[in-house]
mmCIF file of C-alpha atoms in Angstrom:
data_model
loop_
_atom_site.group_PDB
_atom_site.id
_atom_site.type_symbol
_atom_site.label_atom_id
_atom_site.label_comp_id
_atom_site.label_asym_id
_atom_site.label_seq_id
_atom_site.Cartn_x
_atom_site.Cartn_y
_atom_site.Cartn_z
ATOM 1 C CA MET A 1 19.691 -7.625 -15.263
ATOM 2 C CA THR A 2 20.472 -10.282 -12.668
ATOM 3 C CA ARG A 3 17.814 -12.473 -11.206
ATOM 4 C CA ASN A 4 17.914 -15.720 -9.306
ATOM 5 C CA ARG A 5 15.795 -18.435 -10.869
ATOM 6 C CA PRO A 6 13.752 -20.447 -10.126
ATOM 7 C CA LEU A 7 11.765 -17.931 -8.130
ATOM 8 C CA ASP A 8 12.033 -18.204 -4.402
ATOM 9 C CA PRO A 9 8.761 -18.400 -2.430
ATOM 10 C CA ALA A 10 9.297 -15.067 -0.675
ATOM 11 C CA TRP A 11 9.703 -13.276 -3.982
ATOM 12 C CA VAL A 12 6.666 -15.029 -5.387
ATOM 13 C CA ARG A 13 4.634 -14.020 -2.366
ATOM 14 C CA GLY A 14 5.735 -10.461 -2.927
ATOM 15 C CA MET A 15 4.762 -10.631 -6.576
ATOM 16 C CA THR A 16 1.447 -12.232 -5.796
ATOM 17 C CA MET A 17 0.258 -10.123 -2.903
ATOM 18 C CA PRO A 18 -0.190 -6.885 -4.855
ATOM 19 C CA ARG A 19 -2.208 -8.744 -7.410
ATOM 20 C CA ILE A 20 -4.382 -10.173 -4.693
ATOM 21 C CA SER A 21 -5.105 -6.668 -3.573
ATOM 22 C CA ARG A 22 -5.525 -5.304 -7.072
ATOM 23 C CA ARG A 23 -8.043 -7.890 -8.117
ATOM 24 C CA ALA A 24 -9.595 -7.964 -4.677
ATOM 25 C CA ALA A 25 -10.515 -4.356 -5.241
ATOM 26 C CA LEU A 26 -12.798 -5.460 -8.021
ATOM 27 C CA ARG A 27 -14.244 -8.090 -5.762
ATOM 28 C CA GLY A 28 -14.553 -5.538 -3.005
ATOM 29 C CA ALA A 29 -16.612 -3.431 -5.319
ATOM 30 C CA GLY A 30 -18.949 -6.334 -5.669
ATOM 31 C CA LEU A 31 -19.090 -7.386 -2.062
ATOM 32 C CA LEU A 32 -19.787 -3.964 -0.683
ATOM 33 C CA SER A 33 -23.227 -2.568 -1.036
ATOM 34 C CA ALA A 34 -23.528 -0.153 -3.960
ATOM 35 C CA SER A 35 -23.944 2.775 -1.603
ATOM 36 C CA ALA A 36 -20.922 1.820 0.509
ATOM 37 C CA PHE A 37 -18.712 1.422 -2.531
ATOM 38 C CA LEU A 38 -19.830 4.706 -4.000
ATOM 39 C CA ALA A 39 -19.067 6.356 -0.688
ATOM 40 C CA ALA A 40 -15.576 4.881 -0.708
ATOM 41 C CA CYS A 41 -14.852 5.971 -4.252
ATOM 42 C CA GLY A 42 -16.697 9.231 -4.418
ATOM 43 C CA VAL A 43 -20.426 9.604 -4.715
ATOM 44 C CA GLU A 44 -21.680 9.879 -8.246
ATOM 45 C CA GLY A 45 -24.857 11.390 -9.485
ATOM 46 C CA SER A 46 -24.915 13.984 -6.720
ATOM 47 C CA GLY A 47 -22.661 16.650 -8.118
ATOM 48 C CA GLY A 48 -19.511 14.821 -7.014
ATOM 49 C CA GLY A 49 -17.749 15.053 -10.366
ATOM 50 C CA ASP A 50 -16.181 18.025 -12.100
ATOM 51 C CA GLU A 51 -18.550 18.675 -14.968
ATOM 52 C CA ALA A 52 -16.466 21.416 -16.593
ATOM 53 C CA PRO A 53 -14.962 20.345 -19.945
ATOM 54 C CA GLN A 54 -11.206 20.499 -20.348
ATOM 55 C CA ALA A 55 -10.103 23.873 -21.706
ATOM 56 C CA SER A 56 -9.303 23.682 -25.426
ATOM 57 C CA GLY A 57 -5.863 25.216 -24.916
ATOM 58 C CA PHE A 58 -4.994 23.129 -21.880
ATOM 59 C CA TRP A 59 -2.014 21.286 -23.319
ATOM 60 C CA ALA A 60 -0.654 24.314 -25.192
ATOM 61 C CA SER A 61 -0.279 26.101 -21.882
ATOM 62 C CA GLN A 62 1.649 23.301 -20.160
ATOM 63 C CA THR A 63 5.412 23.461 -19.649
ATOM 64 C CA LYS A 64 7.903 20.874 -18.453
ATOM 65 C CA ALA A 65 8.469 21.149 -14.712
ATOM 66 C CA GLY A 66 11.200 18.524 -14.406
ATOM 67 C CA VAL A 67 9.117 16.759 -11.743
ATOM 68 C CA LEU A 68 6.899 13.673 -11.864
ATOM 69 C CA ASN A 69 5.003 12.272 -8.879
ATOM 70 C CA PHE A 70 4.109 8.698 -9.819
ATOM 71 C CA ALA A 71 1.790 6.402 -7.798
ATOM 72 C CA ASN A 72 1.966 2.706 -8.679
ATOM 73 C CA TRP A 73 1.441 -0.775 -7.203
ATOM 74 C CA PRO A 74 4.153 -2.645 -5.263
ATOM 75 C CA LEU A 75 6.666 -4.586 -7.350
ATOM 76 C CA TYR A 76 5.249 -3.180 -10.592
ATOM 77 C CA MET A 77 8.487 -1.534 -11.792
ATOM 78 C CA ASP A 78 11.903 -2.936 -12.692
ATOM 79 C CA GLN A 79 14.185 -2.576 -9.710
ATOM 80 C CA GLU A 80 17.494 -3.638 -8.290
ATOM 81 C CA LYS A 81 19.629 -3.092 -5.215
ATOM 82 C CA GLN A 82 22.493 -0.596 -5.417
ATOM 83 C CA GLY A 83 24.470 -0.099 -2.232
ATOM 84 C CA GLY A 84 21.651 -1.559 -0.174
ATOM 85 C CA LYS A 85 19.151 0.846 -1.689
ATOM 86 C CA THR A 86 16.315 -0.066 -4.070
ATOM 87 C CA VAL A 87 16.591 1.794 -7.369
ATOM 88 C CA TYR A 88 14.533 1.704 -10.556
ATOM 89 C CA PRO A 89 16.828 1.501 -13.602
ATOM 90 C CA SER A 90 14.250 2.451 -16.233
ATOM 91 C CA LEU A 91 13.216 5.488 -14.185
ATOM 92 C CA GLN A 92 16.874 6.443 -13.798
ATOM 93 C CA ASP A 93 17.280 6.261 -17.593
ATOM 94 C CA PHE A 94 14.168 8.407 -18.044
ATOM 95 C CA THR A 95 15.511 11.073 -15.699
ATOM 96 C CA LYS A 96 18.938 11.012 -17.376
ATOM 97 C CA GLU A 97 17.399 11.579 -20.805
ATOM 98 C CA THR A 98 14.626 14.058 -19.990
ATOM 99 C CA GLY A 99 15.806 15.799 -16.842
ATOM 100 C CA ILE A 100 12.481 14.891 -15.216
ATOM 101 C CA LYS A 101 13.055 13.695 -11.653
ATOM 102 C CA VAL A 102 10.594 10.993 -10.653
ATOM 103 C CA THR A 103 9.261 10.591 -7.135
ATOM 104 C CA TYR A 104 8.066 7.004 -7.390
ATOM 105 C CA LYS A 105 5.873 5.567 -4.647
ATOM 106 C CA GLU A 106 4.281 2.116 -4.444
ATOM 107 C CA VAL A 107 1.215 3.411 -2.630
ATOM 108 C CA ILE A 108 -1.601 1.671 -4.507
ATOM 109 C CA GLU A 109 -2.425 -1.563 -2.698
ATOM 110 C CA ASP A 110 -5.944 -1.762 -4.065
ATOM 111 C CA ASN A 111 -8.010 0.445 -6.339
ATOM 112 C CA ASP A 112 -10.779 0.975 -3.810
ATOM 113 C CA SER A 113 -8.762 2.363 -0.923
ATOM 114 C CA PHE A 114 -6.475 4.453 -3.155
ATOM 115 C CA LEU A 115 -9.398 6.064 -4.957
ATOM 116 C CA GLY A 116 -11.049 6.660 -1.601
ATOM 117 C CA LYS A 117 -7.981 8.686 -0.568
ATOM 118 C CA ILE A 118 -7.733 10.869 -3.669
ATOM 119 C CA THR A 119 -11.422 11.340 -4.453
ATOM 120 C CA PRO A 120 -12.040 14.199 -1.975
ATOM 121 C CA SER A 121 -9.281 16.220 -3.683
ATOM 122 C CA LEU A 122 -10.672 15.375 -7.125
ATOM 123 C CA GLN A 123 -14.160 16.410 -6.066
ATOM 124 C CA ALA A 124 -12.764 19.706 -4.776
ATOM 125 C CA GLY A 125 -10.833 20.312 -7.995
ATOM 126 C CA GLN A 126 -7.543 20.121 -6.105
ATOM 127 C CA ASP A 127 -4.229 18.412 -6.816
ATOM 128 C CA THR A 128 -4.166 14.860 -5.427
ATOM 129 C CA GLY A 129 -0.394 14.980 -5.059
ATOM 130 C CA TRP A 130 0.014 12.599 -7.987
ATOM 131 C CA ASP A 131 0.755 13.397 -11.630
ATOM 132 C CA LEU A 132 0.433 9.805 -12.795
ATOM 133 C CA ILE A 133 -1.580 6.882 -11.401
ATOM 134 C CA VAL A 134 -2.112 3.231 -12.461
ATOM 135 C CA ILE A 135 -5.725 2.039 -12.159
ATOM 136 C CA THR A 136 -7.480 -1.164 -13.283
ATOM 137 C CA ASN A 137 -10.377 -1.455 -15.706
ATOM 138 C CA GLY A 138 -13.486 -3.454 -14.842
ATOM 139 C CA GLY A 139 -14.922 -0.703 -12.645
ATOM 140 C CA PRO A 140 -12.318 1.620 -11.100
ATOM 141 C CA ILE A 141 -10.916 3.373 -14.188
ATOM 142 C CA GLU A 142 -14.393 3.608 -15.683
ATOM 143 C CA LYS A 143 -15.581 5.448 -12.572
ATOM 144 C CA LEU A 144 -12.776 8.001 -12.832
ATOM 145 C CA ILE A 145 -13.629 8.605 -16.482
ATOM 146 C CA ARG A 146 -17.344 8.792 -15.728
ATOM 147 C CA GLN A 147 -16.762 11.329 -12.979
ATOM 148 C CA ASN A 148 -14.606 13.497 -15.270
ATOM 149 C CA PHE A 149 -11.690 13.108 -12.852
ATOM 150 C CA LEU A 150 -8.990 12.513 -15.486
ATOM 151 C CA ILE A 151 -7.154 14.842 -17.861
ATOM 152 C CA GLU A 152 -7.933 14.185 -21.518
ATOM 153 C CA LEU A 153 -4.721 13.146 -23.261
ATOM 154 C CA ASP A 154 -3.117 15.009 -26.168
ATOM 155 C CA HIS A 155 -2.215 12.211 -28.564
ATOM 156 C CA SER A 156 0.153 14.467 -30.498
ATOM 157 C CA LYS A 157 2.384 13.999 -27.444
ATOM 158 C CA LEU A 158 2.099 10.203 -27.616
ATOM 159 C CA PRO A 159 3.827 9.341 -30.926
ATOM 160 C CA THR A 160 5.655 6.333 -29.454
ATOM 161 C CA PHE A 161 2.381 4.931 -28.142
ATOM 162 C CA ALA A 162 0.845 5.393 -31.603
ATOM 163 C CA LYS A 163 3.778 3.617 -33.235
ATOM 164 C CA ASN A 164 4.390 0.735 -30.833
ATOM 165 C CA ALA A 165 1.238 -0.027 -28.830
ATOM 166 C CA ALA A 166 -0.301 -3.405 -29.618
ATOM 167 C CA GLN A 167 -3.646 -3.292 -31.384
ATOM 168 C CA SER A 168 -5.139 -5.231 -28.475
ATOM 169 C CA VAL A 169 -4.675 -2.226 -26.153
ATOM 170 C CA LYS A 170 -5.683 0.526 -28.536
ATOM 171 C CA ASN A 171 -9.225 1.868 -28.429
ATOM 172 C CA PRO A 172 -10.423 -0.295 -25.483
ATOM 173 C CA SER A 173 -14.146 -0.513 -24.808
ATOM 174 C CA TYR A 174 -13.742 1.162 -21.405
ATOM 175 C CA ASP A 175 -11.887 4.173 -22.892
ATOM 176 C CA PRO A 176 -12.670 4.567 -26.615
ATOM 177 C CA GLY A 177 -9.799 6.130 -28.506
ATOM 178 C CA ASN A 178 -7.582 5.975 -25.384
ATOM 179 C CA LYS A 179 -9.006 9.390 -24.640
ATOM 180 C CA PHE A 180 -7.924 9.344 -20.974
ATOM 181 C CA THR A 181 -5.652 6.325 -20.515
ATOM 182 C CA VAL A 182 -2.879 4.235 -22.017
ATOM 183 C CA PRO A 183 -2.171 0.718 -20.723
ATOM 184 C CA TRP A 184 0.571 -0.130 -18.255
ATOM 185 C CA GLN A 185 0.322 -3.956 -18.179
ATOM 186 C CA SER A 186 -2.423 -6.540 -18.778
ATOM 187 C CA GLY A 187 -3.441 -10.066 -17.820
ATOM 188 C CA LEU A 188 -6.047 -12.739 -18.518
ATOM 189 C CA VAL A 189 -8.757 -14.496 -16.516
ATOM 190 C CA GLY A 190 -9.080 -18.086 -17.711
ATOM 191 C CA LEU A 191 -8.880 -21.594 -16.275
ATOM 192 C CA ALA A 192 -6.021 -23.228 -14.384
ATOM 193 C CA TYR A 193 -5.935 -27.002 -14.086
ATOM 194 C CA ASN A 194 -3.704 -29.852 -13.021
ATOM 195 C CA PRO A 195 -3.812 -32.530 -15.763
ATOM 196 C CA LYS A 196 -2.418 -35.133 -13.342
ATOM 197 C CA LEU A 197 -5.644 -34.768 -11.354
ATOM 198 C CA THR A 198 -8.195 -34.010 -14.076
ATOM 199 C CA LYS A 199 -6.762 -36.925 -16.114
ATOM 200 C CA ARG A 200 -7.510 -34.996 -19.272
ATOM 201 C CA GLU A 201 -6.925 -31.648 -20.883
ATOM 202 C CA ILE A 202 -9.300 -28.774 -20.120
ATOM 203 C CA THR A 203 -10.362 -26.739 -23.133
ATOM 204 C CA SER A 204 -13.732 -25.169 -22.359
ATOM 205 C CA TRP A 205 -15.678 -23.412 -19.606
ATOM 206 C CA GLN A 206 -18.198 -26.224 -20.217
ATOM 207 C CA ASP A 207 -15.675 -28.577 -18.585
ATOM 208 C CA LEU A 208 -16.751 -27.067 -15.272
ATOM 209 C CA LYS A 209 -19.951 -29.105 -15.636
ATOM 210 C CA ASP A 210 -18.164 -32.493 -15.790
ATOM 211 C CA PRO A 211 -19.573 -34.606 -12.904
ATOM 212 C CA ALA A 212 -16.083 -36.062 -12.378
ATOM 213 C CA PHE A 213 -14.913 -32.664 -11.140
ATOM 214 C CA LYS A 214 -17.709 -32.066 -8.623
ATOM 215 C CA GLY A 215 -16.257 -30.562 -5.447
ATOM 216 C CA LYS A 216 -12.853 -30.061 -7.072
ATOM 217 C CA ILE A 217 -13.465 -26.667 -8.677
ATOM 218 C CA THR A 218 -12.821 -23.186 -7.261
ATOM 219 C CA MET A 219 -14.065 -19.936 -8.771
ATOM 220 C CA PHE A 220 -13.486 -16.307 -7.795
ATOM 221 C CA GLY A 221 -16.036 -15.235 -5.222
ATOM 222 C CA ASP A 222 -16.685 -11.814 -6.643
ATOM 223 C CA ASP A 223 -19.445 -10.317 -8.708
ATOM 224 C CA VAL A 224 -17.109 -9.176 -11.494
ATOM 225 C CA ASP A 225 -14.910 -12.043 -12.688
ATOM 226 C CA PHE A 226 -17.300 -14.917 -11.943
ATOM 227 C CA PRO A 227 -20.321 -13.578 -13.871
ATOM 228 C CA THR A 228 -18.093 -12.245 -16.653
ATOM 229 C CA SER A 229 -16.633 -15.720 -17.248
ATOM 230 C CA VAL A 230 -20.094 -17.307 -17.105
ATOM 231 C CA MET A 231 -21.271 -14.915 -19.813
ATOM 232 C CA ILE A 232 -18.271 -15.866 -21.947
ATOM 233 C CA MET A 233 -19.187 -19.534 -21.414
ATOM 234 C CA LEU A 234 -22.672 -18.761 -22.754
ATOM 235 C CA GLY A 235 -21.269 -17.064 -25.842
ATOM 236 C CA ILE A 236 -22.201 -13.585 -24.608
ATOM 237 C CA ASP A 237 -19.720 -10.730 -25.084
ATOM 238 C CA PRO A 238 -19.656 -9.157 -21.588
ATOM 239 C CA ALA A 239 -18.636 -5.740 -22.937
ATOM 240 C CA THR A 240 -21.919 -5.398 -24.841
ATOM 241 C CA SER A 241 -24.129 -7.513 -22.591
ATOM 242 C CA THR A 242 -27.660 -6.521 -21.606
ATOM 243 C CA GLU A 243 -29.658 -6.981 -18.407
ATOM 244 C CA GLU A 244 -31.317 -9.976 -20.048
ATOM 245 C CA ASP A 245 -27.847 -11.482 -20.610
ATOM 246 C CA TRP A 246 -26.954 -10.863 -16.965
ATOM 247 C CA ARG A 247 -30.048 -12.741 -15.810
ATOM 248 C CA ARG A 248 -29.211 -15.655 -18.131
ATOM 249 C CA ALA A 249 -25.685 -15.703 -16.681
ATOM 250 C CA ALA A 250 -27.076 -15.660 -13.144
ATOM 251 C CA GLU A 251 -29.234 -18.703 -13.889
ATOM 252 C CA GLU A 252 -26.201 -20.515 -15.295
ATOM 253 C CA ALA A 253 -24.050 -19.507 -12.331
ATOM 254 C CA GLU A 254 -26.623 -20.966 -9.966
ATOM 255 C CA LYS A 255 -26.474 -24.248 -11.895
ATOM 256 C CA LEU A 256 -22.691 -24.320 -11.476
ATOM 257 C CA ARG A 257 -22.761 -23.804 -7.722
ATOM 258 C CA PRO A 258 -23.186 -27.533 -6.805
ATOM 259 C CA GLN A 259 -20.046 -28.312 -8.805
ATOM 260 C CA LEU A 260 -17.861 -25.925 -6.797
ATOM 261 C CA ARG A 261 -15.655 -26.726 -3.846
ATOM 262 C CA GLU A 262 -15.738 -23.065 -2.787
ATOM 263 C CA PHE A 263 -15.377 -19.464 -3.880
ATOM 264 C CA VAL A 264 -11.849 -18.115 -3.439
ATOM 265 C CA ASP A 265 -9.710 -15.070 -4.074
ATOM 266 C CA ASN A 266 -6.538 -15.526 -6.110
ATOM 267 C CA SER A 267 -4.544 -16.326 -2.978
ATOM 268 C CA GLY A 268 -7.062 -19.085 -2.298
ATOM 269 C CA MET A 269 -6.717 -20.265 -5.890
ATOM 270 C CA ILE A 270 -2.963 -20.545 -5.467
ATOM 271 C CA ASP A 271 -3.337 -22.499 -2.231
ATOM 272 C CA ALA A 272 -6.067 -24.791 -3.586
ATOM 273 C CA MET A 273 -4.279 -25.575 -6.844
ATOM 274 C CA SER A 274 -0.808 -26.013 -5.359
ATOM 275 C CA SER A 275 -2.142 -28.321 -2.611
ATOM 276 C CA GLY A 276 -4.268 -30.390 -4.989
ATOM 277 C CA ASN A 277 -7.485 -29.573 -3.135
ATOM 278 C CA ALA A 278 -8.759 -28.081 -6.376
ATOM 279 C CA TRP A 279 -8.220 -29.721 -9.740
ATOM 280 C CA LEU A 280 -9.265 -26.753 -11.813
ATOM 281 C CA SER A 281 -10.023 -23.152 -11.046
ATOM 282 C CA GLN A 282 -10.752 -19.763 -12.465
ATOM 283 C CA ALA A 283 -7.350 -18.040 -12.446
ATOM 284 C CA TYR A 284 -5.309 -14.983 -13.389
ATOM 285 C CA SER A 285 -2.618 -15.734 -15.963
ATOM 286 C CA GLY A 286 0.129 -13.998 -13.978
ATOM 287 C CA ASP A 287 -0.595 -16.078 -10.885
ATOM 288 C CA VAL A 288 -0.256 -19.319 -12.842
ATOM 289 C CA TYR A 289 3.039 -18.060 -14.268
ATOM 290 C CA GLN A 290 4.246 -17.507 -10.714
ATOM 291 C CA LEU A 291 2.984 -20.962 -9.667
ATOM 292 C CA ASN A 292 4.854 -22.572 -12.550
ATOM 293 C CA ASN A 293 8.056 -20.911 -11.358
ATOM 294 C CA SER A 294 7.637 -21.699 -7.677
ATOM 295 C CA GLY A 295 7.153 -25.423 -7.284
ATOM 296 C CA SER A 296 3.978 -26.165 -9.246
ATOM 297 C CA PRO A 297 5.197 -26.624 -12.821
ATOM 298 C CA ASP A 298 2.391 -29.061 -13.693
ATOM 299 C CA ILE A 299 -0.439 -26.544 -13.387
ATOM 300 C CA LYS A 300 -1.590 -25.304 -16.769
ATOM 301 C CA PHE A 301 -3.436 -22.158 -17.781
ATOM 302 C CA VAL A 302 -5.833 -22.280 -20.700
ATOM 303 C CA ILE A 303 -7.819 -19.708 -22.597
ATOM 304 C CA PRO A 304 -11.057 -21.697 -23.038
ATOM 305 C CA THR A 305 -12.459 -22.110 -26.520
ATOM 306 C CA GLU A 306 -15.251 -19.649 -25.668
ATOM 307 C CA GLY A 307 -12.714 -17.028 -24.587
ATOM 308 C CA ALA A 308 -11.164 -15.388 -21.511
ATOM 309 C CA THR A 309 -11.324 -11.967 -19.868
ATOM 310 C CA TYR A 310 -8.602 -9.477 -20.767
ATOM 311 C CA TRP A 311 -7.956 -6.916 -17.998
ATOM 312 C CA THR A 312 -5.633 -3.942 -18.062
ATOM 313 C CA ASP A 313 -3.972 -1.634 -15.562
ATOM 314 C CA ASN A 314 -3.933 1.851 -17.026
ATOM 315 C CA MET A 315 -1.813 4.985 -16.706
ATOM 316 C CA ALA A 316 -3.845 8.167 -16.237
ATOM 317 C CA ILE A 317 -3.325 11.791 -15.175
ATOM 318 C CA PRO A 318 -5.690 12.999 -12.414
ATOM 319 C CA LYS A 319 -7.440 16.349 -12.829
ATOM 320 C CA ALA A 320 -5.501 19.297 -11.320
ATOM 321 C CA ALA A 321 -2.205 17.394 -11.498
ATOM 322 C CA LYS A 322 0.662 19.897 -11.224
ATOM 323 C CA HIS A 323 2.933 18.330 -13.824
ATOM 324 C CA PRO A 324 0.819 16.866 -16.657
ATOM 325 C CA LEU A 325 3.399 17.459 -19.398
ATOM 326 C CA ASP A 326 5.998 15.515 -17.417
ATOM 327 C CA ALA A 327 3.439 12.736 -16.888
ATOM 328 C CA ILE A 328 2.483 12.385 -20.542
ATOM 329 C CA THR A 329 6.176 12.445 -21.474
ATOM 330 C CA TYR A 330 6.688 9.372 -19.291
ATOM 331 C CA MET A 331 3.520 7.698 -20.624
ATOM 332 C CA ASP A 332 4.981 7.896 -24.116
ATOM 333 C CA TYR A 333 8.497 6.900 -22.976
ATOM 334 C CA VAL A 334 7.451 3.462 -21.698
ATOM 335 C CA TYR A 335 6.217 2.532 -25.173
ATOM 336 C CA ARG A 336 9.805 2.295 -26.408
ATOM 337 C CA PRO A 337 10.491 -1.422 -26.937
ATOM 338 C CA GLU A 338 13.716 -1.346 -24.915
ATOM 339 C CA VAL A 339 11.929 0.253 -21.948
ATOM 340 C CA ALA A 340 8.952 -2.091 -22.209
ATOM 341 C CA ALA A 341 11.399 -5.019 -22.251
ATOM 342 C CA MET A 342 13.071 -3.814 -19.031
ATOM 343 C CA LEU A 343 9.673 -3.692 -17.378
ATOM 344 C CA THR A 344 8.514 -7.077 -18.689
ATOM 345 C CA GLU A 345 11.700 -8.832 -17.619
ATOM 346 C CA TYR A 346 10.889 -7.828 -14.078
ATOM 347 C CA ILE A 347 7.087 -7.695 -13.986
ATOM 348 C CA ALA A 348 6.259 -10.737 -16.193
ATOM 349 C CA TYR A 349 2.777 -9.590 -17.130
ATOM 350 C CA ILE A 350 1.478 -8.909 -20.651
ATOM 351 C CA THR A 351 3.269 -5.887 -22.079
ATOM 352 C CA PRO A 352 1.393 -3.462 -24.355
ATOM 353 C CA VAL A 353 4.494 -3.312 -26.593
ATOM 354 C CA GLN A 354 4.883 -6.447 -28.720
ATOM 355 C CA ALA A 355 8.315 -5.366 -29.991
ATOM 356 C CA ALA A 356 9.633 -5.834 -26.445
ATOM 357 C CA LYS A 357 9.694 -9.547 -27.240
ATOM 358 C CA ASP A 358 12.561 -9.092 -29.722
ATOM 359 C CA ILE A 359 14.592 -7.218 -27.099
ATOM 360 C CA ILE A 360 14.025 -9.966 -24.514
ATOM 361 C CA GLN A 361 14.987 -12.627 -27.052
ATOM 362 C CA ALA A 362 18.229 -10.775 -27.685
ATOM 363 C CA ASP A 363 18.829 -10.493 -23.926
ATOM 364 C CA ALA A 364 18.191 -14.233 -23.573
ATOM 365 C CA ALA A 365 20.731 -14.988 -26.297
ATOM 366 C CA LYS A 366 23.383 -13.069 -24.393
ATOM 367 C CA ALA A 367 22.444 -14.375 -20.918
ATOM 368 C CA GLU A 368 23.812 -17.462 -19.163
ATOM 369 C CA GLY A 369 22.640 -19.977 -16.567
ATOM 370 C CA GLU A 370 19.498 -19.254 -14.594
ATOM 371 C CA ASP A 371 19.068 -15.821 -16.149
ATOM 372 C CA LYS A 372 19.052 -17.366 -19.620
ATOM 373 C CA ALA A 373 16.586 -20.070 -18.569
ATOM 374 C CA TYR A 374 14.299 -17.452 -17.064
ATOM 375 C CA LEU A 375 14.395 -15.176 -20.115
ATOM 376 C CA ASP A 376 13.956 -18.086 -22.551
ATOM 377 C CA ASP A 377 10.856 -19.158 -20.652
ATOM 378 C CA LEU A 378 9.553 -15.607 -20.357
ATOM 379 C CA VAL A 379 9.777 -14.853 -24.052
ATOM 380 C CA THR A 380 8.113 -18.099 -25.130
ATOM 381 C CA ASN A 381 5.470 -18.239 -22.426
ATOM 382 C CA PRO A 382 1.920 -17.581 -23.720
ATOM 383 C CA LEU A 383 0.985 -16.206 -20.290
ATOM 384 C CA VAL A 384 3.313 -13.263 -20.963
ATOM 385 C CA PHE A 385 3.237 -13.154 -24.761
ATOM 386 C CA PRO A 386 -0.105 -14.616 -25.876
ATOM 387 C CA SER A 387 -0.512 -15.078 -29.607
ATOM 388 C CA ASP A 388 -2.781 -12.918 -31.743
ATOM 389 C CA GLU A 389 -5.063 -15.942 -32.093
ATOM 390 C CA GLU A 390 -5.301 -16.278 -28.307
ATOM 391 C CA LEU A 391 -5.904 -12.559 -27.796
ATOM 392 C CA ALA A 392 -8.627 -12.638 -30.438
ATOM 393 C CA LYS A 393 -10.590 -14.922 -28.109
ATOM 394 C CA THR A 394 -10.451 -12.519 -25.158
ATOM 395 C CA LYS A 395 -13.266 -10.275 -23.968
ATOM 396 C CA ARG A 396 -13.443 -7.071 -21.949
ATOM 397 C CA TYR A 397 -15.438 -6.370 -18.785
ATOM 398 C CA ARG A 398 -18.789 -4.584 -19.062
ATOM 399 C CA SER A 399 -18.523 -0.840 -18.392
ATOM 400 C CA LEU A 400 -21.472 0.022 -16.157
ATOM 401 C CA THR A 401 -23.321 3.238 -15.448
ATOM 402 C CA VAL A 402 -24.241 3.937 -11.842
ATOM 403 C CA GLU A 403 -27.775 2.715 -12.457
ATOM 404 C CA GLU A 404 -26.587 -0.403 -14.313
ATOM 405 C CA GLU A 405 -24.138 -1.209 -11.535
ATOM 406 C CA GLN A 406 -26.952 -1.306 -9.012
ATOM 407 C CA VAL A 407 -28.898 -3.747 -11.212
ATOM 408 C CA TRP A 408 -25.759 -5.847 -11.842
ATOM 409 C CA ASP A 409 -24.998 -6.060 -8.122
ATOM 410 C CA SER A 410 -28.590 -6.990 -7.277
ATOM 411 C CA ILE A 411 -28.389 -9.898 -9.721
ATOM 412 C CA PHE A 412 -24.926 -11.290 -8.961
ATOM 413 C CA GLN A 413 -24.113 -10.431 -5.350
ATOM 414 C CA PRO A 414 -26.689 -12.868 -3.914
ATOM 415 C CA ILE A 415 -25.004 -15.692 -5.836
ATOM 416 C CA VAL A 416 -21.470 -15.135 -4.557
ATOM 417 C CA GLN A 417 -22.499 -14.106 -1.052
ATOM 418 C CA SER A 418 -24.957 -16.925 -0.314
#
């Protein structure tokens, strides 16, 4: 693999923009009214979902078609230029080994709009045109599961996942037993800070209350990440939180408001932190990694002592997909360490396959110059390979029912929208 390091701003912008959209989808879910969001993503509770259970012999009747239609986010796959054309080496290897030809499209620019496009087909029990999709937890993937819009996986066809998937991605709270999904990549929501400006290290969400930082703090202006982090600050596990916990978090969030410079999205975080207008900010780990490699090496990312949010983009097979056996074959394939390493070396988010680290270390040992420097940093960077101790401090988003979501929105939307 050949890459030019340090990262150039155009490449960083390309890497960052999809993540703006991806996370913005969660924020969008919060900023829209509950009814508007449900309309965009498929009305629930009114017969919109397919209530029929999956046939017991479903997987036994499937045969390999040699075709896989794969919808993913921009710049979320290893790629290179060959003869002026963009190709995907790991997908080429997959096709060479399995005979399954992949039609790969980077058509998911945010969860909300993509789900809005495919939901009418799902509601009608029709093929969406996609055999494999990548959707984020924290709302979107939970809705697909809740609406019975995904094919239940046959784990006898996922032996590589069983062998190599990190414990941190197995049996997630939003999909117990990985019944419908297996992770693609993950990231963290913690705190970014510039120690040259804060004049001290930041270790806790409680540091947001320091009077010295008044007007120098930015937080995400959504009703997902902001309240989730406030609950973590209070020692509440968001995944198991109650309405009483949400109201406590809302009171605490209101107390924090006078400390804030403004609410931002992650593009705003990047601008505020790189310009020095903000000294510390709620941040996504991948964005800080990009900042460190694009002219802002002093900005640090910390998992606060109380913990950070651990989010995951997930692979799933939509109901009525034409080629489910081809899809699950690919889902298992990417859990090979050598394939996961190819992806991580390009994507630079948290891989679900820890053994990929050994492959990248070996690649770094063989590399030279800027490639070696990049790989050495990648393999030792806690933003890409957090330790078990760091991951043990992370928390998952709360999975909400339709009724709970309405209560949640009524509590937190007024805070971020006022």
